[in-house]
Amino acid sequence: GFLPLQGHVVRNWKVRWFVLLQDKLLYYKIEGGKKEPSPKGRILLDGCTITCPCLEYENRPLLIKLKTKTNTDYFLECCSREERDSWALDITGAIHAGHPVQVQELHRMKNSFKLLENISLHNIVERMYDSSTGIKLTPNLDQGNRYKETFTGSALVDWLISNSFAVSRFEAVTLASMLMDENFLRPVGVRSTEATRSSDPSEKFLDDSTALYMFAESSKKNTSSKEEVHFNISELSGTIVKQGFLVKQGHKRKNWKVRKFVLRADPAFLHYYDPTKEDNKPVGGFSLRGCLVSALEDNGVPAGVKGNVQGNLFKIITKNDIHYYIQASSKAERVQWIEAIKPLT
């Protein structure tokens, strides 16, 4: 699948197509909408160590870090917590392929950790900011450092339960971990920061009165006009239904670029982001009301499509008759996207 990778010489981010083998992770460049035949590079997994989650980049909370036995660092970014954990599990399984007991333990851990469904994280954060009913922010000291606006792990768990976002402390800890992984919250101080390095997902957020957390910079409200507030609420606060990397044809130059697509409901919008950019702002998007979505046959290049594309194409036509041509990584993924979009049109 597609993952943004940080360069070694020039520390920028490029999206590459990754293929995981038993002993190595290959990555390919996409040119003209098609994967190049030879890999751009490879990461040897023998003696490799993996860090997940990796918190070295505040603006990129869903990173996996791989350190080879020659001490070369690779940073890979995922679209969602679920995708990151799935990649991390598979890569870890390849690293420990000769140790079946460790692989079994990894699968047991993954299966025991169930994510909550149909939760709007944006809605929770909006409620947390409420001046009268939101989470209470207080100054705290930790290891001689003074933090102005923080809350404790146990205070957030109490707040999530009292506001009916969770029915148990385990569910609340799971939800708080999701908020932290999606970069709405960040740990401050020694205890909470150390916990994020735990290999057990249920221990990354601490239900503890001495563990401190605060709102991440990217989630602070910084709106300058009513129009901007309306834009955020009307388009970007809906429940995320699906997200992932897809290849999109540009409207003007007709070139193909990998974009991170986020599908939201209530209201129904499809936004796309440039995963190589540091900010987390959409570079485009449109309402799905009145849209038509359909698969395109793989035998030949359809009219309106430029380049020698890989295949697995589908098309979205907006109610304003704007045509979007998009490639999925497989036929199965194309079907999943079409089935997710259709009910929202």
PDB file of C-alpha atoms in Angstrom, residues 126-344:
ATOM      1  CA  GLU A 126     -15.726  20.358  20.488  1.00  0.00           C
ATOM      2  CA  ARG A 127     -17.451  19.316  23.716  1.00  0.00           C
ATOM      3  CA  MET A 128     -14.152  19.205  25.592  1.00  0.00           C
ATOM      4  CA  TYR A 129     -13.519  22.865  24.690  1.00  0.00           C
ATOM      5  CA  ASP A 130     -16.922  24.027  26.026  1.00  0.00           C
ATOM      6  CA  SER A 131     -16.313  26.652  28.703  1.00  0.00           C
ATOM      7  CA  SER A 132     -19.105  25.439  30.991  1.00  0.00           C
ATOM      8  CA  THR A 133     -19.356  21.673  30.417  1.00  0.00           C
ATOM      9  CA  GLY A 134     -15.949  20.849  28.932  1.00  0.00           C
ATOM     10  CA  ILE A 135     -12.837  19.402  30.541  1.00  0.00           C
ATOM     11  CA  LYS A 136     -11.418  21.630  33.282  1.00  0.00           C
ATOM     12  CA  LEU A 137      -7.931  22.933  32.491  1.00  0.00           C
ATOM     13  CA  THR A 138      -5.552  23.603  35.375  1.00  0.00           C
ATOM     14  CA  PRO A 139      -1.847  24.490  35.781  1.00  0.00           C
ATOM     15  CA  ASN A 140       0.379  21.611  36.914  1.00  0.00           C
ATOM     16  CA  LEU A 141       3.995  20.979  37.798  1.00  0.00           C
ATOM     17  CA  ASP A 142       5.956  17.961  36.590  1.00  0.00           C
ATOM     18  CA  GLN A 143       9.672  17.377  37.193  1.00  0.00           C
ATOM     19  CA  GLY A 144      10.132  21.118  37.777  1.00  0.00           C
ATOM     20  CA  ASN A 145       8.312  22.079  34.555  1.00  0.00           C
ATOM     21  CA  ARG A 146       5.162  24.179  34.801  1.00  0.00           C
ATOM     22  CA  TYR A 147       2.328  23.533  32.346  1.00  0.00           C
ATOM     23  CA  LYS A 148      -0.444  26.120  32.132  1.00  0.00           C
ATOM     24  CA  GLU A 149      -3.494  24.316  30.743  1.00  0.00           C
ATOM     25  CA  THR A 150      -3.497  20.596  31.460  1.00  0.00           C
ATOM     26  CA  PHE A 151      -5.782  17.857  32.697  1.00  0.00           C
ATOM     27  CA  THR A 152      -5.002  14.479  34.208  1.00  0.00           C
ATOM     28  CA  GLY A 153      -5.650  11.111  32.644  1.00  0.00           C
ATOM     29  CA  SER A 154      -8.173  10.128  35.302  1.00  0.00           C
ATOM     30  CA  ALA A 155      -9.993  13.480  34.910  1.00  0.00           C
ATOM     31  CA  LEU A 156     -10.456  12.857  31.191  1.00  0.00           C
ATOM     32  CA  VAL A 157     -11.688   9.297  31.807  1.00  0.00           C
ATOM     33  CA  ASP A 158     -14.214  10.652  34.348  1.00  0.00           C
ATOM     34  CA  TRP A 159     -15.330  13.352  31.878  1.00  0.00           C
ATOM     35  CA  LEU A 160     -15.801  10.900  28.982  1.00  0.00           C
ATOM     36  CA  ILE A 161     -17.957   8.610  31.137  1.00  0.00           C
ATOM     37  CA  SER A 162     -20.027  11.432  32.669  1.00  0.00           C
ATOM     38  CA  ASN A 163     -20.750  12.808  29.169  1.00  0.00           C
ATOM     39  CA  SER A 164     -21.830   9.349  27.912  1.00  0.00           C
ATOM     40  CA  PHE A 165     -18.993   8.973  25.411  1.00  0.00           C
ATOM     41  CA  ALA A 166     -17.976   5.748  27.173  1.00  0.00           C
ATOM     42  CA  VAL A 167     -19.697   3.318  29.518  1.00  0.00           C
ATOM     43  CA  SER A 168     -16.629   1.948  31.280  1.00  0.00           C
ATOM     44  CA  ARG A 169     -13.185   3.126  32.228  1.00  0.00           C
ATOM     45  CA  PHE A 170     -11.640   0.685  29.719  1.00  0.00           C
ATOM     46  CA  GLU A 171     -13.748   2.178  26.899  1.00  0.00           C
ATOM     47  CA  ALA A 172     -12.811   5.701  28.034  1.00  0.00           C
ATOM     48  CA  VAL A 173      -9.088   4.835  28.032  1.00  0.00           C
ATOM     49  CA  THR A 174      -9.466   3.376  24.527  1.00  0.00           C
ATOM     50  CA  LEU A 175     -11.213   6.541  23.343  1.00  0.00           C
ATOM     51  CA  ALA A 176      -8.610   8.789  24.990  1.00  0.00           C
ATOM     52  CA  SER A 177      -5.874   6.798  23.227  1.00  0.00           C
ATOM     53  CA  MET A 178      -7.614   7.435  19.898  1.00  0.00           C
ATOM     54  CA  LEU A 179      -7.785  11.178  20.626  1.00  0.00           C
ATOM     55  CA  MET A 180      -4.072  11.167  21.395  1.00  0.00           C
ATOM     56  CA  ASP A 181      -3.122   9.100  18.325  1.00  0.00           C
ATOM     57  CA  GLU A 182      -5.170  11.388  16.048  1.00  0.00           C
ATOM     58  CA  ASN A 183      -3.219  14.374  17.454  1.00  0.00           C
ATOM     59  CA  PHE A 184      -6.084  16.032  19.338  1.00  0.00           C
ATOM     60  CA  LEU A 185      -4.295  15.513  22.654  1.00  0.00           C
ATOM     61  CA  ARG A 186      -0.667  15.135  23.594  1.00  0.00           C
ATOM     62  CA  PRO A 187       1.090  13.838  26.704  1.00  0.00           C
ATOM     63  CA  VAL A 188       3.151  16.221  28.833  1.00  0.00           C
ATOM     64  CA  GLY A 189       5.476  15.231  31.627  1.00  0.00           C
ATOM     65  CA  VAL A 190       7.457  12.076  32.241  1.00  0.00           C
ATOM     66  CA  ARG A 191       4.715   9.573  33.197  1.00  0.00           C
ATOM     67  CA  SER A 192       2.322  10.145  30.324  1.00  0.00           C
ATOM     68  CA  THR A 193       5.094  10.440  27.717  1.00  0.00           C
ATOM     69  CA  GLU A 194       6.767   7.202  28.827  1.00  0.00           C
ATOM     70  CA  ALA A 195       3.433   5.352  28.646  1.00  0.00           C
ATOM     71  CA  THR A 196       3.057   6.114  24.920  1.00  0.00           C
ATOM     72  CA  ARG A 197       6.047   3.869  24.241  1.00  0.00           C
ATOM     73  CA  SER A 198       4.222   0.827  25.610  1.00  0.00           C
ATOM     74  CA  SER A 199       3.761  -2.059  23.187  1.00  0.00           C
ATOM     75  CA  ASP A 200       0.276  -2.685  24.597  1.00  0.00           C
ATOM     76  CA  PRO A 201      -2.284  -0.296  23.024  1.00  0.00           C
ATOM     77  CA  SER A 202      -4.411  -0.360  26.200  1.00  0.00           C
ATOM     78  CA  GLU A 203      -1.515   1.075  28.245  1.00  0.00           C
ATOM     79  CA  LYS A 204      -0.598   4.051  26.044  1.00  0.00           C
ATOM     80  CA  PHE A 205      -3.016   6.388  27.852  1.00  0.00           C
ATOM     81  CA  LEU A 206      -2.933   6.370  31.654  1.00  0.00           C
ATOM     82  CA  ASP A 207      -6.085   6.506  33.793  1.00  0.00           C
ATOM     83  CA  ASP A 208      -4.038   8.170  36.509  1.00  0.00           C
ATOM     84  CA  SER A 209      -4.211  11.396  38.507  1.00  0.00           C
ATOM     85  CA  THR A 210      -0.462  12.020  38.078  1.00  0.00           C
ATOM     86  CA  ALA A 211      -0.365  11.596  34.273  1.00  0.00           C
ATOM     87  CA  LEU A 212      -0.745  14.953  32.503  1.00  0.00           C
ATOM     88  CA  TYR A 213      -2.217  15.732  29.076  1.00  0.00           C
ATOM     89  CA  MET A 214      -3.126  18.849  27.126  1.00  0.00           C
ATOM     90  CA  PHE A 215      -4.725  19.845  23.831  1.00  0.00           C
ATOM     91  CA  ALA A 216      -2.307  19.457  20.919  1.00  0.00           C
ATOM     92  CA  GLU A 217      -1.391  22.636  19.058  1.00  0.00           C
ATOM     93  CA  SER A 218      -3.114  21.457  15.899  1.00  0.00           C
ATOM     94  CA  SER A 219      -6.449  21.032  17.670  1.00  0.00           C
ATOM     95  CA  LYS A 220      -6.570  24.503  19.235  1.00  0.00           C
ATOM     96  CA  LYS A 221      -9.282  26.710  17.850  1.00  0.00           C
ATOM     97  CA  ASN A 222      -7.695  29.451  15.827  1.00  0.00           C
ATOM     98  CA  THR A 223     -10.503  30.769  13.660  1.00  0.00           C
ATOM     99  CA  SER A 224     -10.485  34.359  12.504  1.00  0.00           C
ATOM    100  CA  SER A 225     -13.937  34.714  10.977  1.00  0.00           C
ATOM    101  CA  LYS A 226     -17.457  33.325  11.078  1.00  0.00           C
ATOM    102  CA  GLU A 227     -16.950  32.018   7.550  1.00  0.00           C
ATOM    103  CA  GLU A 228     -14.009  29.876   8.624  1.00  0.00           C
ATOM    104  CA  VAL A 229     -15.952  28.513  11.599  1.00  0.00           C
ATOM    105  CA  HIS A 230     -18.819  27.610   9.258  1.00  0.00           C
ATOM    106  CA  PHE A 231     -16.417  25.842   6.900  1.00  0.00           C
ATOM    107  CA  ASN A 232     -14.918  23.734   9.689  1.00  0.00           C
ATOM    108  CA  ILE A 233     -18.255  22.744  11.171  1.00  0.00           C
ATOM    109  CA  SER A 234     -20.119  22.115   7.931  1.00  0.00           C
ATOM    110  CA  GLU A 235     -17.445  20.056   6.192  1.00  0.00           C
ATOM    111  CA  LEU A 236     -14.769  18.779   8.535  1.00  0.00           C
ATOM    112  CA  SER A 237     -16.686  17.838  11.679  1.00  0.00           C
ATOM    113  CA  GLY A 238     -18.652  14.925  10.224  1.00  0.00           C
ATOM    114  CA  THR A 239     -18.076  11.346  11.301  1.00  0.00           C
ATOM    115  CA  ILE A 240     -15.154   9.783   9.429  1.00  0.00           C
ATOM    116  CA  VAL A 241     -16.520   6.783   7.525  1.00  0.00           C
ATOM    117  CA  LYS A 242     -13.389   5.793   5.613  1.00  0.00           C
ATOM    118  CA  GLN A 243      -9.910   7.127   4.887  1.00  0.00           C
ATOM    119  CA  GLY A 244      -6.940   5.974   2.873  1.00  0.00           C
ATOM    120  CA  PHE A 245      -4.437   6.736   0.119  1.00  0.00           C
ATOM    121  CA  LEU A 246      -5.692   6.873  -3.468  1.00  0.00           C
ATOM    122  CA  VAL A 247      -4.204   8.177  -6.726  1.00  0.00           C
ATOM    123  CA  LYS A 248      -6.080  11.133  -8.219  1.00  0.00           C
ATOM    124  CA  GLN A 249      -5.854  12.767 -11.643  1.00  0.00           C
ATOM    125  CA  GLY A 250      -5.454  16.544 -11.556  1.00  0.00           C
ATOM    126  CA  HIS A 251      -8.058  18.772 -13.211  1.00  0.00           C
ATOM    127  CA  LYS A 252      -5.673  21.069 -15.104  1.00  0.00           C
ATOM    128  CA  ARG A 253      -2.361  19.285 -15.757  1.00  0.00           C
ATOM    129  CA  LYS A 254      -3.968  15.817 -15.807  1.00  0.00           C
ATOM    130  CA  ASN A 255      -1.054  14.404 -13.829  1.00  0.00           C
ATOM    131  CA  TRP A 256      -1.520  11.741 -11.170  1.00  0.00           C
ATOM    132  CA  LYS A 257      -0.804  12.374  -7.494  1.00  0.00           C
ATOM    133  CA  VAL A 258      -1.230  10.237  -4.401  1.00  0.00           C
ATOM    134  CA  ARG A 259      -3.652  11.900  -2.015  1.00  0.00           C
ATOM    135  CA  LYS A 260      -5.023  10.999   1.386  1.00  0.00           C
ATOM    136  CA  PHE A 261      -8.816  10.808   1.043  1.00  0.00           C
ATOM    137  CA  VAL A 262     -11.155  11.238   4.003  1.00  0.00           C
ATOM    138  CA  LEU A 263     -14.830  10.327   3.617  1.00  0.00           C
ATOM    139  CA  ARG A 264     -17.194  11.929   6.131  1.00  0.00           C
ATOM    140  CA  ALA A 265     -20.912  11.577   6.821  1.00  0.00           C
ATOM    141  CA  ASP A 266     -23.394  14.049   8.363  1.00  0.00           C
ATOM    142  CA  PRO A 267     -22.676  16.069   6.307  1.00  0.00           C
ATOM    143  CA  ALA A 268     -21.436  13.895   3.436  1.00  0.00           C
ATOM    144  CA  PHE A 269     -18.121  15.215   2.076  1.00  0.00           C
ATOM    145  CA  LEU A 270     -15.054  13.733   0.446  1.00  0.00           C
ATOM    146  CA  HIS A 271     -11.842  15.693   1.113  1.00  0.00           C
ATOM    147  CA  TYR A 272      -8.332  14.990  -0.095  1.00  0.00           C
ATOM    148  CA  TYR A 273      -5.018  16.019   1.438  1.00  0.00           C
ATOM    149  CA  ASP A 274      -1.417  16.251   0.226  1.00  0.00           C
ATOM    150  CA  PRO A 275       0.383  13.767   2.521  1.00  0.00           C
ATOM    151  CA  THR A 276       3.773  15.363   1.801  1.00  0.00           C
ATOM    152  CA  LYS A 277       2.743  18.660   3.439  1.00  0.00           C
ATOM    153  CA  GLU A 278       3.275  19.385   7.113  1.00  0.00           C
ATOM    154  CA  ASP A 279      -0.116  20.986   7.733  1.00  0.00           C
ATOM    155  CA  ASN A 280      -3.222  18.854   7.952  1.00  0.00           C
ATOM    156  CA  LYS A 281      -5.466  20.949   5.705  1.00  0.00           C
ATOM    157  CA  PRO A 282      -7.393  19.606   2.732  1.00  0.00           C
ATOM    158  CA  VAL A 283      -6.195  20.679  -0.713  1.00  0.00           C
ATOM    159  CA  GLY A 284      -9.636  19.953  -2.140  1.00  0.00           C
ATOM    160  CA  GLY A 285     -12.993  18.398  -1.482  1.00  0.00           C
ATOM    161  CA  PHE A 286     -16.634  18.372  -2.436  1.00  0.00           C
ATOM    162  CA  SER A 287     -20.118  17.534  -1.180  1.00  0.00           C
ATOM    163  CA  LEU A 288     -21.319  14.069  -2.113  1.00  0.00           C
ATOM    164  CA  ARG A 289     -24.998  15.009  -2.334  1.00  0.00           C
ATOM    165  CA  GLY A 290     -26.202  14.387  -5.879  1.00  0.00           C
ATOM    166  CA  CYS A 291     -22.921  12.744  -6.967  1.00  0.00           C
ATOM    167  CA  LEU A 292     -22.634   9.694  -9.208  1.00  0.00           C
ATOM    168  CA  VAL A 293     -19.900   7.141  -8.513  1.00  0.00           C
ATOM    169  CA  SER A 294     -19.009   4.188 -10.715  1.00  0.00           C
ATOM    170  CA  ALA A 295     -16.170   1.769 -11.514  1.00  0.00           C
ATOM    171  CA  LEU A 296     -14.324   2.107 -14.828  1.00  0.00           C
ATOM    172  CA  GLU A 297     -13.313  -0.917 -16.832  1.00  0.00           C
ATOM    173  CA  ASP A 298      -9.611  -1.856 -16.789  1.00  0.00           C
ATOM    174  CA  ASN A 299      -9.431  -2.863 -20.478  1.00  0.00           C
ATOM    175  CA  GLY A 300      -8.073   0.278 -22.097  1.00  0.00           C
ATOM    176  CA  VAL A 301      -7.883   3.874 -20.921  1.00  0.00           C
ATOM    177  CA  PRO A 302     -11.312   5.548 -20.629  1.00  0.00           C
ATOM    178  CA  ALA A 303     -11.986   8.923 -22.240  1.00  0.00           C
ATOM    179  CA  GLY A 304     -10.914  11.756 -19.940  1.00  0.00           C
ATOM    180  CA  VAL A 305      -8.075   9.744 -18.385  1.00  0.00           C
ATOM    181  CA  LYS A 306      -4.478  10.623 -19.262  1.00  0.00           C
ATOM    182  CA  GLY A 307      -1.359   8.517 -18.798  1.00  0.00           C
ATOM    183  CA  ASN A 308      -0.570   4.817 -18.655  1.00  0.00           C
ATOM    184  CA  VAL A 309      -2.489   4.177 -15.446  1.00  0.00           C
ATOM    185  CA  GLN A 310      -2.237   1.140 -13.193  1.00  0.00           C
ATOM    186  CA  GLY A 311      -5.957   0.309 -13.265  1.00  0.00           C
ATOM    187  CA  ASN A 312      -8.659  -0.122 -10.586  1.00  0.00           C
ATOM    188  CA  LEU A 313     -10.184   3.192 -11.663  1.00  0.00           C
ATOM    189  CA  PHE A 314     -13.417   4.742 -10.530  1.00  0.00           C
ATOM    190  CA  LYS A 315     -15.097   8.028 -11.344  1.00  0.00           C
ATOM    191  CA  ILE A 316     -17.097  10.514  -9.278  1.00  0.00           C
ATOM    192  CA  ILE A 317     -19.263  13.085 -11.064  1.00  0.00           C
ATOM    193  CA  THR A 318     -20.483  15.923  -8.823  1.00  0.00           C
ATOM    194  CA  LYS A 319     -23.872  17.576  -9.201  1.00  0.00           C
ATOM    195  CA  ASN A 320     -21.975  20.483 -10.848  1.00  0.00           C
ATOM    196  CA  ASP A 321     -20.714  18.013 -13.503  1.00  0.00           C
ATOM    197  CA  ILE A 322     -17.084  17.999 -12.300  1.00  0.00           C
ATOM    198  CA  HIS A 323     -15.407  14.654 -13.073  1.00  0.00           C
ATOM    199  CA  TYR A 324     -12.914  13.116 -10.628  1.00  0.00           C
ATOM    200  CA  TYR A 325     -10.835  10.129 -11.804  1.00  0.00           C
ATOM    201  CA  ILE A 326      -9.358   8.082  -8.959  1.00  0.00           C
ATOM    202  CA  GLN A 327      -7.270   4.892  -8.746  1.00  0.00           C
ATOM    203  CA  ALA A 328      -7.459   2.415  -5.899  1.00  0.00           C
ATOM    204  CA  SER A 329      -4.619   0.028  -5.080  1.00  0.00           C
ATOM    205  CA  SER A 330      -6.736  -3.058  -5.834  1.00  0.00           C
ATOM    206  CA  LYS A 331     -10.121  -4.105  -7.179  1.00  0.00           C
ATOM    207  CA  ALA A 332     -11.248  -4.974  -3.645  1.00  0.00           C
ATOM    208  CA  GLU A 333     -10.291  -1.519  -2.374  1.00  0.00           C
ATOM    209  CA  ARG A 334     -12.121   0.106  -5.306  1.00  0.00           C
ATOM    210  CA  VAL A 335     -15.280  -1.817  -4.395  1.00  0.00           C
ATOM    211  CA  GLN A 336     -14.930  -0.774  -0.739  1.00  0.00           C
ATOM    212  CA  TRP A 337     -14.658   2.912  -1.634  1.00  0.00           C
ATOM    213  CA  ILE A 338     -17.597   2.823  -4.043  1.00  0.00           C
ATOM    214  CA  GLU A 339     -19.779   0.997  -1.521  1.00  0.00           C
ATOM    215  CA  ALA A 340     -18.837   3.508   1.185  1.00  0.00           C
ATOM    216  CA  ILE A 341     -19.530   6.549  -1.037  1.00  0.00           C
ATOM    217  CA  LYS A 342     -22.818   5.445  -2.663  1.00  0.00           C
ATOM    218  CA  PRO A 343     -25.062   5.630   0.427  1.00  0.00           C
ATOM    219  CA  LEU A 344     -23.879   9.228   1.042  1.00  0.00           C
TER     220      LEU A 344
END
